[in-house]
Amino acid sequence: MHKTISPFWERKQLRMQMWLPASPGGLLSSLVTLHVLWLGSADFRAVGPGRPLRGIMEWYIVLPCHLSPSVDARSLDIRWIRHQVSETVHHYRNGEDLYRDQMEEYVGRTELVRDGLSRGSLDLRISALRPSDDGQYICTVRNGASYGEATVDVEVAATGSVPQLSLEAYEDGGIRVVCRSAGWYPRPEVLWKDPSGQHLPSVSQRHSSDERGLFNIEDVIVVTNGNRDGKWSCVVRNSRLNQEQETSLHISAPFFHNAHPWMVGVAVLLVLLLVLLGLSAYLWRRKVLQSRELEKRDAELAWRKFLLPHNPDVVTLDPNSAPSQLLLSADGRSVRRGRARQDLPDTPERFDTRCCVLGQEGFREGRHCWEVEVKGEVGGDSWWAVGVARDSVDRNGDTDLNPEGGIWGVQHCKGQFEPLTSPRTTLGRVPRRLWVCLDCTQGLVTFIDCRQWGEIFTFPPASFKGEIIRPWFWVGTEETQLCLRDSIS
């Protein structure tokens, strides 16, 4: 009996062709394989989020997809694609990432979140979001005769600069006012408001995109002497994020009274000269303030991303891991280096050479953070470091102080403040208080300056593979003391 295949299955079978081998008898083999795959596709199904996901420009996003019923996906063939089967975003098969067919624009930006594979989670992480990432993604999975797929819609968004207003020229019995703003995605809405708060239609609008795909907008209205004097505002709005930027300009009615076109033109030039002189100083100061506000906002966003809920973890020091040179406080909340060695039992848990100590608490999943204050000598010739370490970190001999050795941290050493990476890079000012933020699920370790609300450094994503991660501290000089604080202030 002939079986009728629906358009849904026709589309699914077309995507399955990316797994079929080419051979002289390929046509018959393909038909038989597709038929078998179709009959067996009911073993499991791929399930997406069921709603569009919103991502912020230059941030990362995790595309969720899971199998129902939940099965171990570590040995399956998983492929994330865009609109066509040839547009491979990420390919994973039997425990290995395959990059041969990956689209060039995704090289180095994708990672299959492996922590959840054993539970049937096929989540894909895309970092450094850009406008071209906007659109639909398809999660496909195959296991022998079983096949499933799910779609995930991604909406990328970016909020642009504060609008700049300028008086350009005399036009149609009034003054041409132009509103300009840059760095938006998708194309923003522009609204004008008169002194009474009523919306005004623009007479013209131009938009363009820069090399990154972000929109620049230029919108124009004409203010005439029939309009009320007062404050005129230009509002540029991103509807996806429900965010907007606004700038206002005050225009007085006497500016228009009994003015002929040439008089208005001369007046505009005079006003422009005066405005430009004051505006240049004003804009410079505004730019500095905006830069500080952006840094603070970015730090706040990063902080909220790591800290859920908004309470720090209570961390104490593990005396069994501390070498004889280190002195721990009675409450286990501070550590410094002593002048003489203590008589301590030699155990496998203790660091025998490095002046390192671990936290009592260990984390296997979720997001965690704690605050560390550096007392005494912070810069100069001081030598100290904070971060996290695998519970299995080598505690004998000269432990490698880097992610390859199981340690993610930042250190101050002889005037240099730097992350424990290879090669080393110099960071900014040395903080006296900093947060250590750990995201076990995403494999992220971030350090934030408590006083400046600025991100100090974030390590590239790592795979903790379900291992316990513990706070880590290192004191190399006697003049420095590392203390754990109880709360954020």
Short mmCIF file of C-alpha atoms in Angstrom, two decimals:
data_model
loop_
_atom_site.label_atom_id
_atom_site.label_comp_id
_atom_site.label_asym_id
_atom_site.label_seq_id
_atom_site.Cartn_x
_atom_site.Cartn_y
_atom_site.Cartn_z
CA MET A 1 0.00 0.00 0.00
CA HIS A 2 1.41 3.40 -0.94
CA LYS A 3 2.16 5.70 2.03
CA THR A 4 1.58 9.44 1.56
CA ILE A 5 4.35 11.57 3.09
CA SER A 6 3.28 14.97 4.47
CA PRO A 7 5.18 18.20 3.67
CA PHE A 8 6.58 18.08 7.22
CA TRP A 9 8.22 14.72 6.53
CA GLU A 10 9.38 15.83 3.11
CA ARG A 11 11.21 18.72 4.78
CA LYS A 12 12.63 16.41 7.46
CA GLN A 13 13.84 13.89 4.89
CA LEU A 14 15.54 16.66 2.93
CA ARG A 15 17.56 17.59 6.04
CA MET A 16 18.44 13.94 6.58
CA GLN A 17 20.30 13.93 3.26
CA MET A 18 23.28 15.59 4.93
CA TRP A 19 24.01 12.25 6.66
CA LEU A 20 23.55 9.96 3.60
CA PRO A 21 26.75 8.67 1.90
CA ALA A 22 27.30 9.09 -1.84
CA SER A 23 27.60 5.81 -3.83
CA PRO A 24 26.72 4.44 -7.30
CA GLY A 25 23.53 3.00 -5.87
CA GLY A 26 22.91 6.12 -3.83
CA LEU A 27 19.39 6.83 -5.05
CA LEU A 28 17.92 3.46 -4.00
CA SER A 29 19.98 3.47 -0.77
CA SER A 30 18.82 7.00 0.07
CA LEU A 31 15.16 6.15 -0.44
CA VAL A 32 15.42 3.03 1.72
CA THR A 33 17.35 4.91 4.43
CA LEU A 34 14.90 7.81 4.47
CA HIS A 35 12.00 5.38 4.72
CA VAL A 36 13.60 3.59 7.67
CA LEU A 37 14.46 6.89 9.34
CA TRP A 38 10.87 8.06 8.95
CA LEU A 39 9.45 4.85 10.43
CA GLY A 40 11.85 5.01 13.39
CA SER A 41 11.60 8.71 14.11
CA ALA A 42 9.00 8.20 16.81
CA ASP A 43 11.62 6.82 19.29
CA PHE A 44 12.25 10.35 20.54
CA ARG A 45 11.54 13.91 19.54
CA ALA A 46 13.51 17.13 19.84
CA VAL A 47 11.79 19.93 21.77
CA GLY A 48 12.63 23.64 21.51
CA PRO A 49 11.68 26.56 23.79
CA GLY A 50 8.44 27.34 21.95
CA ARG A 51 9.12 31.08 21.99
CA PRO A 52 11.70 33.45 20.51
CA LEU A 53 14.91 34.00 22.48
CA ARG A 54 16.31 37.50 22.82
CA GLY A 55 20.07 38.09 22.81
CA ILE A 56 22.08 41.25 23.46
CA MET A 57 24.69 42.36 20.93
CA GLU A 58 28.22 41.14 21.85
CA TRP A 59 26.87 38.96 24.70
CA TYR A 60 26.33 35.21 24.54
CA ILE A 61 23.11 33.22 24.24
CA VAL A 62 22.23 29.58 24.96
CA LEU A 63 19.82 27.93 22.49
CA PRO A 64 17.83 25.29 24.42
CA CYS A 65 16.86 21.96 22.89
CA HIS A 66 16.16 18.64 24.61
CA LEU A 67 15.00 15.14 23.82
CA SER A 68 11.64 13.77 24.89
CA PRO A 69 11.69 11.28 26.43
CA SER A 70 15.02 12.10 28.06
CA VAL A 71 17.80 9.85 26.74
CA ASP A 72 21.59 9.94 26.94
CA ALA A 73 22.70 12.00 23.91
CA ARG A 74 26.48 11.68 24.29
CA SER A 75 26.73 9.09 21.50
CA LEU A 76 24.22 10.74 19.13
CA ASP A 77 24.76 12.78 15.97
CA ILE A 78 23.70 16.36 16.79
CA ARG A 79 23.74 19.15 14.24
CA TRP A 80 22.58 22.76 14.63
CA ILE A 81 21.85 24.43 11.27
CA ARG A 82 20.33 27.63 9.90
CA HIS A 83 17.83 27.72 7.03
CA GLN A 84 19.37 25.04 4.82
CA VAL A 85 21.07 21.72 5.45
CA SER A 86 24.36 23.11 4.14
CA GLU A 87 24.39 25.93 6.73
CA THR A 88 26.01 24.12 9.66
CA VAL A 89 26.32 26.18 12.83
CA HIS A 90 27.74 23.35 15.00
CA HIS A 91 28.15 19.60 14.52
CA TYR A 92 28.72 17.03 17.29
CA ARG A 93 28.95 13.27 16.90
CA ASN A 94 29.75 10.55 19.40
CA GLY A 95 31.62 12.74 21.88
CA GLU A 96 33.49 14.87 19.32
CA ASP A 97 32.91 18.34 17.83
CA LEU A 98 33.27 18.37 14.03
CA TYR A 99 34.19 21.69 12.45
CA ARG A 100 34.83 20.73 8.83
CA ASP A 101 31.44 21.95 7.54
CA GLN A 102 30.92 24.79 10.04
CA MET A 103 29.88 28.16 8.57
CA GLU A 104 32.79 30.60 8.63
CA GLU A 105 30.89 33.24 10.60
CA TYR A 106 30.48 30.84 13.55
CA VAL A 107 34.08 29.64 13.76
CA GLY A 108 35.31 29.94 17.36
CA ARG A 109 31.92 31.18 18.63
CA THR A 110 29.91 28.00 19.27
CA GLU A 111 29.99 25.32 21.95
CA LEU A 112 27.66 22.43 22.66
CA VAL A 113 26.92 22.50 26.40
CA ARG A 114 28.05 19.00 27.27
CA ASP A 115 27.08 19.00 30.95
CA GLY A 116 23.50 18.16 30.04
CA LEU A 117 24.08 15.65 27.22
CA SER A 118 23.62 12.65 29.51
CA ARG A 119 20.14 13.98 30.38
CA GLY A 120 19.13 14.58 26.75
CA SER A 121 19.97 18.31 26.70
CA LEU A 122 21.34 19.52 23.33
CA ASP A 123 21.84 23.19 24.27
CA LEU A 124 24.11 25.29 22.04
CA ARG A 125 26.03 28.35 23.27
CA ILE A 126 26.81 31.14 20.78
CA SER A 127 29.15 33.89 22.01
CA ALA A 128 29.88 37.43 20.78
CA LEU A 129 26.40 37.88 19.29
CA ARG A 130 26.14 39.93 16.11
CA PRO A 131 23.18 41.09 13.98
CA SER A 132 23.75 38.31 11.43
CA ASP A 133 22.92 35.79 14.21
CA ASP A 134 19.32 37.00 14.12
CA GLY A 135 16.88 34.40 12.75
CA GLN A 136 15.85 30.77 13.00
CA TYR A 137 18.04 27.83 14.08
CA ILE A 138 17.20 24.16 13.73
CA CYS A 139 18.36 21.51 16.21
CA THR A 140 18.58 18.11 14.50
CA VAL A 141 19.54 14.81 16.12
CA ARG A 142 19.97 11.32 14.71
CA ASN A 143 20.52 7.93 16.30
CA GLY A 144 20.42 5.03 13.84
CA ALA A 145 16.82 4.91 12.63
CA SER A 146 15.59 7.69 14.94
CA TYR A 147 15.53 11.34 14.00
CA GLY A 148 14.19 14.52 15.58
CA GLU A 149 14.36 18.23 15.01
CA ALA A 150 13.22 21.45 16.72
CA THR A 151 13.38 25.13 15.77
CA VAL A 152 14.67 28.00 17.89
CA ASP A 153 14.08 31.64 16.91
CA VAL A 154 16.72 34.16 18.00
CA GLU A 155 16.16 37.91 18.14
CA VAL A 156 19.37 39.93 18.46
CA ALA A 157 19.03 43.46 19.83
CA ALA A 158 21.29 46.44 20.55
CA THR A 159 20.56 49.84 22.10
CA GLY A 160 22.34 52.69 20.33
CA SER A 161 23.78 56.03 21.33
CA VAL A 162 22.01 58.98 22.93
CA PRO A 163 20.48 61.05 20.08
CA GLN A 164 22.15 64.29 19.01
CA LEU A 165 19.93 67.22 17.96
CA SER A 166 21.09 69.98 15.64
CA LEU A 167 19.53 73.05 13.99
CA GLU A 168 20.45 72.71 10.32
CA ALA A 169 18.79 75.38 8.14
CA TYR A 170 15.73 77.47 7.35
CA GLU A 171 13.05 75.42 5.58
CA ASP A 172 9.36 75.95 4.72
CA GLY A 173 8.98 78.91 7.08
CA GLY A 174 10.67 77.22 10.00
CA ILE A 175 13.83 75.65 11.31
CA ARG A 176 15.00 72.22 10.19
CA VAL A 177 15.85 70.11 13.27
CA VAL A 178 17.78 66.85 12.76
CA CYS A 179 18.01 63.93 15.20
CA ARG A 180 20.92 61.49 14.74
CA SER A 181 21.74 58.28 16.59
CA ALA A 182 23.89 55.21 15.84
CA GLY A 183 24.43 51.60 16.89
CA TRP A 184 20.89 50.16 16.93
CA TYR A 185 19.53 46.73 16.05
CA PRO A 186 16.99 46.13 14.67
CA ARG A 187 16.12 49.43 12.98
CA PRO A 188 14.73 51.67 15.74
CA GLU A 189 11.58 53.78 15.93
CA VAL A 190 11.94 57.56 16.11
CA LEU A 191 9.35 59.72 17.89
CA TRP A 192 9.27 63.50 18.16
CA LYS A 193 7.49 65.28 21.03
CA ASP A 194 6.54 68.95 21.09
CA PRO A 195 6.54 71.09 24.28
CA SER A 196 3.05 69.81 25.18
CA GLY A 197 4.18 66.19 24.89
CA GLN A 198 2.28 65.49 21.66
CA HIS A 199 3.90 63.29 19.02
CA LEU A 200 4.89 64.92 15.73
CA PRO A 201 5.39 63.31 12.33
CA SER A 202 8.84 63.59 10.76
CA VAL A 203 9.28 65.10 7.30
CA SER A 204 12.05 62.71 6.28
CA GLN A 205 14.14 59.85 7.59
CA ARG A 206 17.34 58.19 6.44
CA HIS A 207 18.95 55.06 7.81
CA SER A 208 22.10 53.10 7.04
CA SER A 209 24.01 50.17 8.52
CA ASP A 210 27.65 50.08 9.57
CA GLU A 211 30.21 47.32 9.02
CA ARG A 212 28.81 45.37 11.98
CA GLY A 213 25.24 45.50 10.68
CA LEU A 214 24.05 48.08 13.24
CA PHE A 215 21.65 50.82 12.15
CA ASN A 216 22.39 54.55 12.08
CA ILE A 217 19.31 56.78 11.92
CA GLU A 218 18.73 60.39 10.85
CA ASP A 219 15.23 61.88 11.31
CA VAL A 220 14.05 65.41 10.49
CA ILE A 221 11.22 67.74 11.55
CA VAL A 222 10.58 71.40 10.74
CA VAL A 223 9.74 73.69 13.66
CA THR A 224 7.75 76.76 12.53
CA ASN A 225 6.61 79.93 14.27
CA GLY A 226 3.15 78.38 14.52
CA ASN A 227 4.49 75.82 16.97
CA ARG A 228 4.69 76.46 20.68
CA ASP A 229 8.00 77.50 22.15
CA GLY A 230 9.65 75.24 24.71
CA LYS A 231 11.35 71.85 24.85
CA TRP A 232 11.41 69.63 21.75
CA SER A 233 12.41 66.01 22.23
CA CYS A 234 13.65 63.23 19.97
CA VAL A 235 13.10 59.69 21.30
CA VAL A 236 14.82 56.71 19.62
CA ARG A 237 13.36 53.39 20.75
CA ASN A 238 14.27 49.70 20.45
CA SER A 239 10.95 47.85 20.55
CA ARG A 240 12.57 44.44 21.15
CA LEU A 241 14.26 45.54 24.36
CA ASN A 242 11.64 48.14 25.25
CA GLN A 243 14.51 50.59 25.75
CA GLU A 244 14.88 54.13 24.46
CA GLN A 245 17.27 57.07 24.35
CA GLU A 246 16.02 60.67 24.48
CA THR A 247 17.49 64.13 23.93
CA SER A 248 15.75 67.53 24.16
CA LEU A 249 16.35 71.00 22.73
CA HIS A 250 14.76 74.29 23.84
CA ILE A 251 13.57 76.71 21.12
CA SER A 252 12.04 80.09 22.05
CA ALA A 253 9.13 81.63 20.13
CA PRO A 254 10.80 85.08 19.65
CA PHE A 255 13.34 83.34 17.48
CA PHE A 256 10.66 83.19 14.75
CA HIS A 257 8.69 86.45 15.20
CA ASN A 258 8.62 88.63 12.07
CA ALA A 259 11.52 86.73 10.62
CA HIS A 260 12.12 86.67 6.91
CA PRO A 261 13.89 83.64 5.46
CA TRP A 262 17.23 85.41 5.20
CA MET A 263 16.91 86.75 8.74
CA VAL A 264 16.17 83.30 10.06
CA GLY A 265 19.12 81.93 8.12
CA VAL A 266 21.48 84.50 9.66
CA ALA A 267 19.99 83.82 13.08
CA VAL A 268 20.48 80.10 12.64
CA LEU A 269 24.14 80.62 11.75
CA LEU A 270 24.67 82.79 14.79
CA VAL A 271 22.89 80.31 17.01
CA LEU A 272 24.89 77.47 15.52
CA LEU A 273 28.16 79.26 16.27
CA LEU A 274 27.14 79.81 19.87
CA VAL A 275 25.74 76.30 20.20
CA LEU A 276 28.84 74.68 18.71
CA LEU A 277 31.12 76.48 21.15
CA GLY A 278 29.11 75.37 24.17
CA LEU A 279 28.02 72.06 22.72
CA SER A 280 31.53 70.79 22.11
CA ALA A 281 32.40 71.16 25.79
CA TYR A 282 29.02 69.80 26.83
CA LEU A 283 29.24 66.76 24.54
CA TRP A 284 32.76 65.94 25.70
CA ARG A 285 31.64 65.97 29.33
CA ARG A 286 28.51 64.00 28.44
CA LYS A 287 30.59 61.41 26.58
CA VAL A 288 32.78 60.89 29.65
CA LEU A 289 29.71 60.49 31.86
CA GLN A 290 28.06 58.14 29.37
CA SER A 291 31.21 56.03 29.19
CA ARG A 292 31.23 55.68 32.96
CA GLU A 293 27.52 54.84 32.99
CA LEU A 294 28.00 52.21 30.28
CA GLU A 295 30.86 50.59 32.20
CA LYS A 296 28.74 50.55 35.34
CA ARG A 297 25.73 49.15 33.45
CA ASP A 298 27.83 46.42 31.81
CA ALA A 299 29.30 45.45 35.15
CA GLU A 300 25.84 45.37 36.73
CA LEU A 301 24.57 43.14 33.91
CA ALA A 302 27.54 40.81 34.27
CA TRP A 303 27.07 40.78 38.02
CA ARG A 304 23.38 39.89 37.77
CA LYS A 305 24.19 37.16 35.28
CA PHE A 306 26.53 35.49 37.75
CA LEU A 307 24.68 36.21 41.00
CA LEU A 308 21.29 34.46 41.25
CA PRO A 309 19.87 35.11 43.76
CA HIS A 310 21.41 38.44 44.74
CA ASN A 311 23.26 37.12 47.79
CA PRO A 312 26.91 36.12 47.97
CA ASP A 313 27.98 32.67 49.08
CA VAL A 314 29.43 32.25 52.58
CA VAL A 315 32.93 30.89 52.05
CA THR A 316 35.39 29.74 54.71
CA LEU A 317 38.96 28.49 54.42
CA ASP A 318 39.92 24.82 54.66
CA PRO A 319 42.76 24.46 57.23
CA ASN A 320 43.50 20.92 56.02
CA SER A 321 44.65 22.33 52.65
CA ALA A 322 46.86 25.13 54.05
CA PRO A 323 50.65 24.67 54.15
CA SER A 324 52.64 25.36 57.32
CA GLN A 325 53.62 28.88 56.16
CA LEU A 326 50.02 30.18 56.15
CA LEU A 327 48.16 31.46 59.23
CA LEU A 328 44.36 31.18 59.15
CA SER A 329 42.06 33.12 61.45
CA ALA A 330 39.99 31.23 64.01
CA ASP A 331 36.77 31.81 62.04
CA GLY A 332 38.41 30.64 58.80
CA ARG A 333 37.67 33.96 57.07
CA SER A 334 41.17 35.39 56.55
CA VAL A 335 44.67 34.18 55.72
CA ARG A 336 48.15 35.69 55.84
CA ARG A 337 51.73 34.40 55.58
CA GLY A 338 53.69 33.89 58.79
CA ARG A 339 57.39 34.33 59.45
CA ALA A 340 57.93 30.76 60.68
CA ARG A 341 56.55 27.39 59.69
CA GLN A 342 54.00 25.66 61.88
CA ASP A 343 54.20 22.05 62.96
CA LEU A 344 51.37 20.54 60.92
CA PRO A 345 50.68 16.92 59.91
CA ASP A 346 51.75 15.99 56.38
CA THR A 347 48.54 14.97 54.57
CA PRO A 348 47.65 14.54 50.86
CA GLU A 349 45.08 17.35 51.11
CA ARG A 350 47.70 19.94 52.05
CA PHE A 351 49.71 22.07 49.58
CA ASP A 352 53.33 21.24 50.36
CA THR A 353 55.19 23.93 48.37
CA ARG A 354 52.83 26.62 47.13
CA CYS A 355 51.37 28.96 49.77
CA CYS A 356 47.83 28.13 48.64
CA VAL A 357 44.66 27.35 50.57
CA LEU A 358 41.25 26.18 49.32
CA GLY A 359 37.78 27.05 50.51
CA GLN A 360 35.83 24.58 52.61
CA GLU A 361 32.88 24.86 50.22
CA GLY A 362 32.80 23.10 46.86
CA PHE A 363 30.47 23.80 43.95
CA ARG A 364 29.41 21.38 41.24
CA GLU A 365 26.54 23.28 39.58
CA GLY A 366 24.80 26.66 39.52
CA ARG A 367 26.18 30.21 39.89
CA HIS A 368 28.13 31.37 42.93
CA CYS A 369 30.19 34.37 44.05
CA TRP A 370 32.06 35.66 47.07
CA GLU A 371 33.81 38.88 47.97
CA VAL A 372 37.51 39.08 48.85
CA GLU A 373 39.20 42.09 50.44
CA VAL A 374 42.96 42.55 50.20
CA LYS A 375 44.29 44.14 53.38
CA GLY A 376 47.73 45.52 54.04
CA GLU A 377 49.98 45.85 51.00
CA VAL A 378 47.92 45.59 47.78
CA GLY A 379 50.34 46.80 45.11
CA GLY A 380 54.05 47.45 45.24
CA ASP A 381 56.06 44.30 45.91
CA SER A 382 53.07 42.35 47.27
CA TRP A 383 52.37 38.87 45.90
CA TRP A 384 48.86 37.43 46.15
CA ALA A 385 46.20 35.74 44.04
CA VAL A 386 42.52 34.71 44.26
CA GLY A 387 40.26 32.55 42.11
CA VAL A 388 38.93 29.00 41.89
CA ALA A 389 40.52 25.55 41.54
CA ARG A 390 39.43 22.04 40.75
CA ASP A 391 39.09 19.88 43.85
CA SER A 392 41.54 17.48 42.15
CA VAL A 393 44.23 20.16 41.67
CA ASP A 394 47.78 18.84 42.22
CA ARG A 395 48.88 19.92 45.70
CA ASN A 396 52.42 18.54 45.58
CA GLY A 397 55.36 20.45 44.16
CA ASP A 398 55.14 23.55 41.98
CA THR A 399 51.50 23.43 40.89
CA ASP A 400 50.84 25.01 37.47
CA LEU A 401 48.97 28.24 38.18
CA ASN A 402 46.73 28.28 35.09
CA PRO A 403 43.55 26.61 33.79
CA GLU A 404 45.62 23.70 32.42
CA GLY A 405 46.77 23.06 35.99
CA GLY A 406 43.20 23.33 37.28
CA ILE A 407 43.37 26.94 38.56
CA TRP A 408 41.52 30.06 37.27
CA GLY A 409 42.66 33.22 39.01
CA VAL A 410 44.12 36.73 38.95
CA GLN A 411 47.33 37.70 40.73
CA HIS A 412 49.42 40.69 41.72
CA CYS A 413 53.11 39.95 41.43
CA LYS A 414 55.90 42.54 41.73
CA GLY A 415 53.90 45.46 40.36
CA GLN A 416 52.01 43.47 37.69
CA PHE A 417 48.27 42.70 38.03
CA GLU A 418 47.43 39.91 35.58
CA PRO A 419 45.26 36.84 34.95
CA LEU A 420 46.79 33.38 35.36
CA THR A 421 46.88 32.69 31.63
CA SER A 422 49.58 31.88 29.13
CA PRO A 423 50.77 34.26 27.81
CA ARG A 424 50.09 36.73 30.63
CA THR A 425 48.29 40.01 29.94
CA THR A 426 48.37 43.14 32.09
CA LEU A 427 45.09 44.22 33.70
CA GLY A 428 44.12 47.69 34.97
CA ARG A 429 44.31 49.15 38.45
CA VAL A 430 44.83 46.76 41.35
CA PRO A 431 41.54 46.39 43.28
CA ARG A 432 41.37 46.25 47.05
CA ARG A 433 37.99 44.49 46.98
CA LEU A 434 36.81 42.14 44.25
CA TRP A 435 34.14 39.55 43.59
CA VAL A 436 35.03 36.07 42.38
CA CYS A 437 32.11 34.80 40.25
CA LEU A 438 31.73 31.15 39.22
CA ASP A 439 29.19 29.74 36.75
CA CYS A 440 29.55 25.95 36.90
CA THR A 441 26.92 25.36 34.20
CA GLN A 442 28.53 27.62 31.60
CA GLY A 443 32.11 27.02 32.76
CA LEU A 444 32.78 30.73 33.35
CA VAL A 445 35.02 32.43 35.93
CA THR A 446 34.77 36.24 36.18
CA PHE A 447 36.38 38.83 38.48
CA ILE A 448 34.62 42.15 39.21
CA ASP A 449 35.97 45.28 40.91
CA CYS A 450 33.61 46.02 43.83
CA ARG A 451 34.34 49.74 43.95
CA GLN A 452 34.36 50.59 40.23
CA TRP A 453 31.54 48.23 39.14
CA GLY A 454 33.84 47.13 36.32
CA GLU A 455 34.69 43.71 34.99
CA ILE A 456 38.34 42.89 35.66
CA PHE A 457 38.69 39.70 33.63
CA THR A 458 36.65 36.73 32.38
CA PHE A 459 38.27 33.43 31.43
CA PRO A 460 37.16 31.68 28.25
CA PRO A 461 34.47 29.03 28.87
CA ALA A 462 35.86 25.84 30.41
CA SER A 463 34.42 22.35 30.84
CA PHE A 464 34.31 21.45 34.53
CA LYS A 465 32.76 18.04 33.65
CA GLY A 466 30.73 17.92 36.86
CA GLU A 467 33.84 18.14 39.06
CA ILE A 468 33.75 20.04 42.35
CA ILE A 469 35.18 23.58 42.06
CA ARG A 470 36.47 25.29 45.22
CA PRO A 471 37.57 28.85 46.11
CA TRP A 472 41.36 29.29 45.90
CA PHE A 473 43.72 31.77 47.60
CA TRP A 474 47.47 32.36 47.45
CA VAL A 475 49.52 34.61 49.74
CA GLY A 476 53.16 35.06 48.76
CA THR A 477 54.28 37.94 51.05
CA GLU A 478 53.86 38.68 54.74
CA GLU A 479 52.57 42.23 54.20
CA THR A 480 49.31 41.08 52.57
CA GLN A 481 46.21 39.52 54.12
CA LEU A 482 43.23 38.08 52.17
CA CYS A 483 39.86 38.39 53.91
CA LEU A 484 36.40 37.05 53.01
CA ARG A 485 33.58 39.57 53.47
CA ASP A 486 30.10 38.63 54.62
CA SER A 487 28.04 40.93 52.38
CA ILE A 488 28.15 43.20 49.36
CA SER A 489 28.31 46.92 50.11
#
